[in-house]
PDB file of C-alpha atoms in Angstrom:
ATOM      1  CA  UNK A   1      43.681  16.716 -31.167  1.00 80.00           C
ATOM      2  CA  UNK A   2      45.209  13.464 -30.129  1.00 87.00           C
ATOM      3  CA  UNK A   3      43.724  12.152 -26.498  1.00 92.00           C
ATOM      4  CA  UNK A   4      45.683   9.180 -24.989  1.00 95.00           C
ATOM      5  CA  UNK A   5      44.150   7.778 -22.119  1.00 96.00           C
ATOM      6  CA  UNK A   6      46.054   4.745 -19.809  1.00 97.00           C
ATOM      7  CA  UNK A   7      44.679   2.334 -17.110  1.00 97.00           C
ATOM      8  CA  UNK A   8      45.050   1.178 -14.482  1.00 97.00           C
ATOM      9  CA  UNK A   9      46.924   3.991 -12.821  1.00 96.00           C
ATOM     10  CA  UNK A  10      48.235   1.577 -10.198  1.00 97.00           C
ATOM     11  CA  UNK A  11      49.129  -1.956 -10.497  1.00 98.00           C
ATOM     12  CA  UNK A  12      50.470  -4.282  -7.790  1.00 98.00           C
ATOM     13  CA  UNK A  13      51.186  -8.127  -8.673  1.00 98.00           C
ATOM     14  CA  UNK A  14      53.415 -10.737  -7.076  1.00 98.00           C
ATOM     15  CA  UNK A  15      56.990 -11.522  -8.527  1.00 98.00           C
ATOM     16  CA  UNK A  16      56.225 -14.339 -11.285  1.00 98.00           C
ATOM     17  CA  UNK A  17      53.058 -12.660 -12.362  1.00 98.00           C
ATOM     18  CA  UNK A  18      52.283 -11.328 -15.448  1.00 98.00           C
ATOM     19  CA  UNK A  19      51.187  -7.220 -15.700  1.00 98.00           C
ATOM     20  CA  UNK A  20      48.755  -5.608 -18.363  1.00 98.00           C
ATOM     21  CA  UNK A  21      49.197  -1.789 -19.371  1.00 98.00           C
ATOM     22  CA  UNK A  22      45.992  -0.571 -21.547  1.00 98.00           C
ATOM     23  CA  UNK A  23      46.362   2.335 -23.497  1.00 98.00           C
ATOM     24  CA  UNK A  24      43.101   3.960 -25.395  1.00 98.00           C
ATOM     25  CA  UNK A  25      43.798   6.831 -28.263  1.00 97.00           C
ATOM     26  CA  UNK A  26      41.330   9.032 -30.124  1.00 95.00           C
ATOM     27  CA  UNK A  27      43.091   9.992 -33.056  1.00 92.00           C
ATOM     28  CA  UNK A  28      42.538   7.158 -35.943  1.00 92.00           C
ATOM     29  CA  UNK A  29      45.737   8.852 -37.788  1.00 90.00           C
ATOM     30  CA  UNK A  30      48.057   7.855 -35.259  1.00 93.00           C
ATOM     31  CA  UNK A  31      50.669   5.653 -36.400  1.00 92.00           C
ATOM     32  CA  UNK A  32      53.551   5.416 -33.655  1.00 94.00           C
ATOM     33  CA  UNK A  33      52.897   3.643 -30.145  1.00 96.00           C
ATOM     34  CA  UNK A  34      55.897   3.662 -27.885  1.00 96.00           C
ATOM     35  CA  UNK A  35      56.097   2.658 -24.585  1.00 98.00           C
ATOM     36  CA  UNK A  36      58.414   3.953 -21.789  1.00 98.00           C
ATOM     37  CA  UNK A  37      59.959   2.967 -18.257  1.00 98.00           C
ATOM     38  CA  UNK A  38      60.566   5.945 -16.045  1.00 96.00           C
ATOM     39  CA  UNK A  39      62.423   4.903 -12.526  1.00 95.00           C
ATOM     40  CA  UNK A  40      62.381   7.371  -9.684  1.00 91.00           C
ATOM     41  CA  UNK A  41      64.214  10.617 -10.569  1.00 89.00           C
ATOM     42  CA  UNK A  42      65.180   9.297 -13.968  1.00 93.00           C
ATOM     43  CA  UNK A  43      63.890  10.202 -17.128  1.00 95.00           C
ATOM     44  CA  UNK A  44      61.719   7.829 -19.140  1.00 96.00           C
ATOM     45  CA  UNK A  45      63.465   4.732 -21.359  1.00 96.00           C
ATOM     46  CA  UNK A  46      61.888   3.327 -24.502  1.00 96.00           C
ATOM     47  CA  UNK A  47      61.493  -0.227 -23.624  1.00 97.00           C
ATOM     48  CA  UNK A  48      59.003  -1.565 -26.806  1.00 97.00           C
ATOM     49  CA  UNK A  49      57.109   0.282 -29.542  1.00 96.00           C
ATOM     50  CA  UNK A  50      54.924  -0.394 -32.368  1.00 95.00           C
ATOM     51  CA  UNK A  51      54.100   1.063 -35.694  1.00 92.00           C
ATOM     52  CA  UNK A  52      50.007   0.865 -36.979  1.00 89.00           C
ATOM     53  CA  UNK A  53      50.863  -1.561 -40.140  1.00 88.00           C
ATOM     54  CA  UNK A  54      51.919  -4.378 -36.994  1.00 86.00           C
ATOM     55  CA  UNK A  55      49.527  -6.159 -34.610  1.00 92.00           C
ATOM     56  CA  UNK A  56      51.685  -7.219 -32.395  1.00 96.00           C
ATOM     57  CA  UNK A  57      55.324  -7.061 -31.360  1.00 95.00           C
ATOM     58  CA  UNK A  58      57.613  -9.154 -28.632  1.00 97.00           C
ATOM     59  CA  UNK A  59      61.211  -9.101 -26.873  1.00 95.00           C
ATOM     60  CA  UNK A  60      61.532 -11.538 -24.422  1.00 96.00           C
ATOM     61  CA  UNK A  61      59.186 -10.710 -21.353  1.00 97.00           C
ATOM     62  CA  UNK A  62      57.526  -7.667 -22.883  1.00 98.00           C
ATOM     63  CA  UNK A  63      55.320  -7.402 -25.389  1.00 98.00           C
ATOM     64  CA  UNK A  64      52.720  -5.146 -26.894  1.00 98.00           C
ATOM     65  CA  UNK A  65      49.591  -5.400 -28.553  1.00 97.00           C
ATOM     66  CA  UNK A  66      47.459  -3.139 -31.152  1.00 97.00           C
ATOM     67  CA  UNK A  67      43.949  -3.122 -32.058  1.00 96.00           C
ATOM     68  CA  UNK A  68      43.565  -0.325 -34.498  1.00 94.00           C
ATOM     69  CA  UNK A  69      39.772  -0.944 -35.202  1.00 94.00           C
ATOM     70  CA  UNK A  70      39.103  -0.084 -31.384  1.00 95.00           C
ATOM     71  CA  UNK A  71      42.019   2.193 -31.176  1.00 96.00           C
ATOM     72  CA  UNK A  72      43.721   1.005 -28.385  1.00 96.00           C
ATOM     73  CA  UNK A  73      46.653  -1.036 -27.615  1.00 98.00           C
ATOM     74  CA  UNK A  74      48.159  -2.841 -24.503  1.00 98.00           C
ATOM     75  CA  UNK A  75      51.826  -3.506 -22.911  1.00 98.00           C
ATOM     76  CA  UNK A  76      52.158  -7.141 -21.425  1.00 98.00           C
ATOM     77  CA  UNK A  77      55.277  -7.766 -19.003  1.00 98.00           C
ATOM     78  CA  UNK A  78      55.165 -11.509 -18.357  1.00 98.00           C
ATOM     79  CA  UNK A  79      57.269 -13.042 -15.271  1.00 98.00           C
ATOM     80  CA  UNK A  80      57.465  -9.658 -13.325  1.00 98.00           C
ATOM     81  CA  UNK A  81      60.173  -9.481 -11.542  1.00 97.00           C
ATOM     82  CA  UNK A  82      60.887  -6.469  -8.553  1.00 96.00           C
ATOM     83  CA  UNK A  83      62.954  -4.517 -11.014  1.00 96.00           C
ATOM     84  CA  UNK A  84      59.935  -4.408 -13.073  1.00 98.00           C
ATOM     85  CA  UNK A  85      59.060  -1.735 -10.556  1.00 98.00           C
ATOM     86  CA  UNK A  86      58.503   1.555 -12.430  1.00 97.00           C
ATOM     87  CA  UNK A  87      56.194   4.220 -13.807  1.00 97.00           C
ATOM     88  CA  UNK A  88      55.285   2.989 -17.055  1.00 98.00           C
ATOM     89  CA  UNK A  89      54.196   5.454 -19.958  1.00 97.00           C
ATOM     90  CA  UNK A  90      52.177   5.055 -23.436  1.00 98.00           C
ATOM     91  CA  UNK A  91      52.526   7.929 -26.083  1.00 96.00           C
ATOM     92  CA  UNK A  92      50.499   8.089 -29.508  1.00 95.00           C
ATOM     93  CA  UNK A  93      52.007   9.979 -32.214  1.00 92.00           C
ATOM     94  CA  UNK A  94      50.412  10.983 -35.680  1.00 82.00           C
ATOM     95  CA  UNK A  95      51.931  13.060 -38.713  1.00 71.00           C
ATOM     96  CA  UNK A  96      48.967  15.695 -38.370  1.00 64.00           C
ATOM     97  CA  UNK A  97      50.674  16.562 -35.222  1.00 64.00           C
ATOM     98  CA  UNK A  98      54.546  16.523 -36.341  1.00 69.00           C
ATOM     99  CA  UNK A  99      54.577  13.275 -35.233  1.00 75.00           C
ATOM    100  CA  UNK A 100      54.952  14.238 -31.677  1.00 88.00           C
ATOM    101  CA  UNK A 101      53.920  12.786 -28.689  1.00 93.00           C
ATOM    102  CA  UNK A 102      50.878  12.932 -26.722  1.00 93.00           C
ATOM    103  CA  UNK A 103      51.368  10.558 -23.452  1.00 95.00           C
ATOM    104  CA  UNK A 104      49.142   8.762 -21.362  1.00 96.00           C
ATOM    105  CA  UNK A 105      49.202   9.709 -17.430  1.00 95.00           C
ATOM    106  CA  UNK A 106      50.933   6.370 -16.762  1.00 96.00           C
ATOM    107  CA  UNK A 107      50.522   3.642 -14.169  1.00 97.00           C
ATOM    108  CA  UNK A 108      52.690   2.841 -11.509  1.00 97.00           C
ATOM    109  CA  UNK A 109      53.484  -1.056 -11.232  1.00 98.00           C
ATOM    110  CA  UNK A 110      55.189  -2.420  -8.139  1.00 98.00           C
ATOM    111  CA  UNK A 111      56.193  -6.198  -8.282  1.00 98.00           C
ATOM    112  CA  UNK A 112      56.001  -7.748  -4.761  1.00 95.00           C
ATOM    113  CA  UNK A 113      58.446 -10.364  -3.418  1.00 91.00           C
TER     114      UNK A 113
ATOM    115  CA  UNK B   1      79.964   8.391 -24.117  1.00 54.00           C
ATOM    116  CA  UNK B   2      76.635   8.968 -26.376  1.00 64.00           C
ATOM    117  CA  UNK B   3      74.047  10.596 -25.138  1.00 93.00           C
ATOM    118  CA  UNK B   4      71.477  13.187 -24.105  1.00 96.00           C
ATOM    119  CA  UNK B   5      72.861  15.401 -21.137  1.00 96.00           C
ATOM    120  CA  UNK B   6      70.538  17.777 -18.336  1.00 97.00           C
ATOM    121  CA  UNK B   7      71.997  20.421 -16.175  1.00 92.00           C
ATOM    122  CA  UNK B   8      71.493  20.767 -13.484  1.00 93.00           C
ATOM    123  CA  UNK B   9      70.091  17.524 -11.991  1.00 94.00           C
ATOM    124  CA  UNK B  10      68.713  20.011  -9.558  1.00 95.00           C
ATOM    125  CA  UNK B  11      67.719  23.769  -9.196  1.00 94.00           C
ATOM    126  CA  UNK B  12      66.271  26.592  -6.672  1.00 93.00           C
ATOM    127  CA  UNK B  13      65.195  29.715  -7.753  1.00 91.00           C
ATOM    128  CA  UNK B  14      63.257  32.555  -6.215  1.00 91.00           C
ATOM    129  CA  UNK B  15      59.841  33.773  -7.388  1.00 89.00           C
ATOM    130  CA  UNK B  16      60.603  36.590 -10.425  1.00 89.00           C
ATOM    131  CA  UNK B  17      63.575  35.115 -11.265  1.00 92.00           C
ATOM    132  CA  UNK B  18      64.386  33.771 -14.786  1.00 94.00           C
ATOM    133  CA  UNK B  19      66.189  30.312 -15.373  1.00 95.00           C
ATOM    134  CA  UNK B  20      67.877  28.429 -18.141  1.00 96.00           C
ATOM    135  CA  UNK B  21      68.091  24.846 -18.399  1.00 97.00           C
ATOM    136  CA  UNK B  22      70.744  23.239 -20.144  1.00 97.00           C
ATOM    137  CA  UNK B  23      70.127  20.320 -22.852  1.00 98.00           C
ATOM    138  CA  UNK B  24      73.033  18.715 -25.031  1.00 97.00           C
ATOM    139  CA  UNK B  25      72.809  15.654 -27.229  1.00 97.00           C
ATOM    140  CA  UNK B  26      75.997  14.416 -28.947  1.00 96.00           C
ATOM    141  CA  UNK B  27      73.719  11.258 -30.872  1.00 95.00           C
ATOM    142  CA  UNK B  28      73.581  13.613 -33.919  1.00 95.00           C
ATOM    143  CA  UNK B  29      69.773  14.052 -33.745  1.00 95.00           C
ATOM    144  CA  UNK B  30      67.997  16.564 -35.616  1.00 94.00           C
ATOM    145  CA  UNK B  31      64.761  17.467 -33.374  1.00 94.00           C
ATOM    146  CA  UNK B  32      65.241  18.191 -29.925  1.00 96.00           C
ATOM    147  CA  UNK B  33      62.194  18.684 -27.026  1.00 96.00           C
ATOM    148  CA  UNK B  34      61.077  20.156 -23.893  1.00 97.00           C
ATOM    149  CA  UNK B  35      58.875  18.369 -21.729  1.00 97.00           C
ATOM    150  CA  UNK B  36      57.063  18.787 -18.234  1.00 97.00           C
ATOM    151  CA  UNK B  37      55.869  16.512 -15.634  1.00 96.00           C
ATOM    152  CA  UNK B  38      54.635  16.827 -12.812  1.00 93.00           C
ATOM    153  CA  UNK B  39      53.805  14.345  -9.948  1.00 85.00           C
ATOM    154  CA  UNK B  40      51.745  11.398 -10.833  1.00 78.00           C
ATOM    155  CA  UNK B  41      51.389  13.212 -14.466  1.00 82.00           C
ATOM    156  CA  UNK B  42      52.291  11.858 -17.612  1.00 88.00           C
ATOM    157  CA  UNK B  43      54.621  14.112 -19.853  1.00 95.00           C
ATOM    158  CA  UNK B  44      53.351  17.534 -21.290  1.00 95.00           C
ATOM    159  CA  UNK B  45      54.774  19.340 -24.504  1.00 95.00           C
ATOM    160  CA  UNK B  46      56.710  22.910 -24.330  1.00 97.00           C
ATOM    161  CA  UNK B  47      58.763  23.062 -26.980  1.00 97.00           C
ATOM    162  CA  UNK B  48      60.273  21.274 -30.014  1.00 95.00           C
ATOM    163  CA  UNK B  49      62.859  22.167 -32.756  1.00 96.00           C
ATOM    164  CA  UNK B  50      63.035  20.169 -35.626  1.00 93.00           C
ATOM    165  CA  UNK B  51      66.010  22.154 -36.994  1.00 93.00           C
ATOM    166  CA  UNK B  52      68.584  24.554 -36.184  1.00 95.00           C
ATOM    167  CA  UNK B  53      67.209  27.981 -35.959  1.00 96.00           C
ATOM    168  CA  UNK B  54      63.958  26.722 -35.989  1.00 95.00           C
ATOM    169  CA  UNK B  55      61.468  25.933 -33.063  1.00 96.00           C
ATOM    170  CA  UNK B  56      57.587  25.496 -32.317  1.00 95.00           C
ATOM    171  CA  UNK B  57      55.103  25.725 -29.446  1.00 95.00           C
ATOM    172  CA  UNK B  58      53.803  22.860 -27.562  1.00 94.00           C
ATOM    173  CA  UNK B  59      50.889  22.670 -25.683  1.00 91.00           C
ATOM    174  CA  UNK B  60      52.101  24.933 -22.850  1.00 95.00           C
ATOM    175  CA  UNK B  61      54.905  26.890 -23.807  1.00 97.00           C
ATOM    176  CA  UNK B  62      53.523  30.001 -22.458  1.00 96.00           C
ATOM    177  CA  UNK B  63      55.900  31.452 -19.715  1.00 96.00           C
ATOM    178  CA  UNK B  64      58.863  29.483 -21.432  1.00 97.00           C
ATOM    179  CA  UNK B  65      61.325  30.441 -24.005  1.00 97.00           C
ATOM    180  CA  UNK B  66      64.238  28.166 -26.122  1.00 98.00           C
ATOM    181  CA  UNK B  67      66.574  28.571 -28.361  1.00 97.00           C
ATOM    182  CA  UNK B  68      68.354  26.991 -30.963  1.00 98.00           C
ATOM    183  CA  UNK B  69      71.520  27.918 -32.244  1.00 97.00           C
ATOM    184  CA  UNK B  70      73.212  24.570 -32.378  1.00 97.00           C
ATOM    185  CA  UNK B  71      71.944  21.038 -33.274  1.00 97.00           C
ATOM    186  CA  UNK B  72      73.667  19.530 -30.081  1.00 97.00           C
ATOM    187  CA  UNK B  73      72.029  22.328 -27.835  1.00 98.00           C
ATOM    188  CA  UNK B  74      68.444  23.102 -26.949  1.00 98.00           C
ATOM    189  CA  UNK B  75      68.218  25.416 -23.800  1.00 98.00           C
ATOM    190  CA  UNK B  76      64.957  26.010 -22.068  1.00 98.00           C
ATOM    191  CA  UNK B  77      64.223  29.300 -20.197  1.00 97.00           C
ATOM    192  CA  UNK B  78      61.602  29.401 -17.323  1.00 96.00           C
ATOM    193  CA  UNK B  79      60.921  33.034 -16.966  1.00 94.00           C
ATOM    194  CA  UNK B  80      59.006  34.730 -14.209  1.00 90.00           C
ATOM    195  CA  UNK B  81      56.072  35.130 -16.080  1.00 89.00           C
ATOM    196  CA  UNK B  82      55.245  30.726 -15.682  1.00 90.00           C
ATOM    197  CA  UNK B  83      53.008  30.801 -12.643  1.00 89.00           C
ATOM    198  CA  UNK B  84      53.512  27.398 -11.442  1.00 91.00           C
ATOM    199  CA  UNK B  85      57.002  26.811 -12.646  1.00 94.00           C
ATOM    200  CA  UNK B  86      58.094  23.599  -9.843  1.00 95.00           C
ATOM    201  CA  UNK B  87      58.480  20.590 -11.950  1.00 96.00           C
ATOM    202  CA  UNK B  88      60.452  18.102 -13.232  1.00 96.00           C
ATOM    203  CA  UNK B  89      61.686  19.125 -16.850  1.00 98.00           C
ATOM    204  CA  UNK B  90      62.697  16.608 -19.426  1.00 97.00           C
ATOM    205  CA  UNK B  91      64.363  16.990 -22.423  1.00 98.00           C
ATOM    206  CA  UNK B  92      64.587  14.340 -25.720  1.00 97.00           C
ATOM    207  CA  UNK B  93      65.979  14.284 -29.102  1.00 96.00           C
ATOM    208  CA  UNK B  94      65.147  11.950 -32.364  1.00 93.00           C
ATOM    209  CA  UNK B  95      66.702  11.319 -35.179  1.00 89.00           C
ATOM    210  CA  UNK B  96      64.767  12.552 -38.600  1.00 84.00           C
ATOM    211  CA  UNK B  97      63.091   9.562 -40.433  1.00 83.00           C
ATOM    212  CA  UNK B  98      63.249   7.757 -37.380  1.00 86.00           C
ATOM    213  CA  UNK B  99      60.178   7.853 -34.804  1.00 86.00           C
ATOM    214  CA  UNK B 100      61.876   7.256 -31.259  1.00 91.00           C
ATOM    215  CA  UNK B 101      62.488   9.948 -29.185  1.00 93.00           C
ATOM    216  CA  UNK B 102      64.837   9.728 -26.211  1.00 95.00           C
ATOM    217  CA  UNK B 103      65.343  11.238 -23.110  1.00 97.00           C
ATOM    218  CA  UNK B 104      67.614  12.759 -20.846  1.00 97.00           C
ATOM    219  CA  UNK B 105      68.237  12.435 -17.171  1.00 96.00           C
ATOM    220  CA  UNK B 106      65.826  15.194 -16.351  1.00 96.00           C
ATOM    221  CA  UNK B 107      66.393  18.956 -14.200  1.00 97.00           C
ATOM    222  CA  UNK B 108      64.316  19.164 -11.085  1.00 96.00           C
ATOM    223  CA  UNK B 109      63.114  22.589 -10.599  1.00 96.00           C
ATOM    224  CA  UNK B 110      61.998  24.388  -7.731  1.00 95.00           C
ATOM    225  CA  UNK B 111      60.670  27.732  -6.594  1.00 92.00           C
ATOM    226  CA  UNK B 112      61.072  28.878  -3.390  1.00 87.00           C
TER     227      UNK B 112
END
């Protein structure tokens, strides 16, 4: 089955910095990469995703990468700011598993004033 | 006010004792899951529905039971046979032919 892996589990940078969020997967059938924001005691919000048939895909500070031939794919937050502050999540999804979700462990980012 | 509703935000229960969470979407989505984290854990499958009157184990449904009678509702029971059942429980819903799945606020759960 599908096997998501995410790194770096911990991530500090300074307000104005840019963050990078690498996600590997194992299954070459996935097709759905979402990302997700999960503040403290909240549940998780989709803040980007991208489908296999794109390479890349931006909105405004965030942005996120896919290399299919490697099988991995990467979230880029660019002027962090200390509501950037979160536990951030990848997911891989696939039809040959009901295109459900298999996530990543995630990695806390903390933006420092 | 559209949305996915948890209750209760949070929840005690003694060892042996069964509980239900509740889950209610009014987006109109067809599938509706049951996730569990816990700390420093990404999110682990329990359940799914992809239809009314229709569900499917996830990858550690054992000890859990759901139910679904209604497209808005998906309740999850913890019964006393999950061994380590203190988590944070998360439930989503997504609309067929559509990919995204979103979630609710989340039910804290712990046995004391």
């Amino acid at each position: 089955g599908e096997n998501v892996e995410q790194h770096p589990s911990t991530l500090s940078v300074q307000e104005g910095d840019s963050a990078v969020i690498k996600c590997t997967y194992s299954d070459s059938a996935s097709n759905y990469f979402p990302w997700y924001k999960q503040e403290l005691g909240k549940g998780p919000q989709l803040i980007i995703d991208i489908r296999s048939n794109v390479g890349e895909k931006k909105d405004q500070r965030i942005a996120v990468t896919l290399n299919k031939t490697a099988k991995h794919f990467s979230l880029h937050i660019t002027e962090t700011q200390p509501e950037d502050s979160a536990v951030y999540f990848c997911a891989a999804s696939t039809y040959n598993y009901g295109q459900n979700f298999v996530f990543g462990p995630g990695t806390r980012l903390s933006v420092l004033p | 006010d559209g949305g996915i509703t948890q209750s209760p935000k949070y929840l005690f229960r003694k060892e042996g004792q069964n509980v239900t969470l509740s889950c209610e979407q009014n987006l109109n989505h067809d599938a509706m899951y049951w996730y569990r984290q816990d700390p420093g854990q990404g999110l682990r499958l329990i359940y799914y529905s992809q239809i009314v009157n229709d569900f499917q184990k996830g990858d550690i449904a054992e000890g859990y039971s759901v139910s679904r009678e209604k497209k808005e509702s998906f309740p999850l029971t913890v019964t006393s046979a999950q061994k380590n059942p203190t988590a944070f429980y998360l439930c989503a819903s997504r609309l067929e032919s559509t990919d995204t799945q979103y979630f609710g606020p989340g039910t804290r759960l712990t046995v004391l």
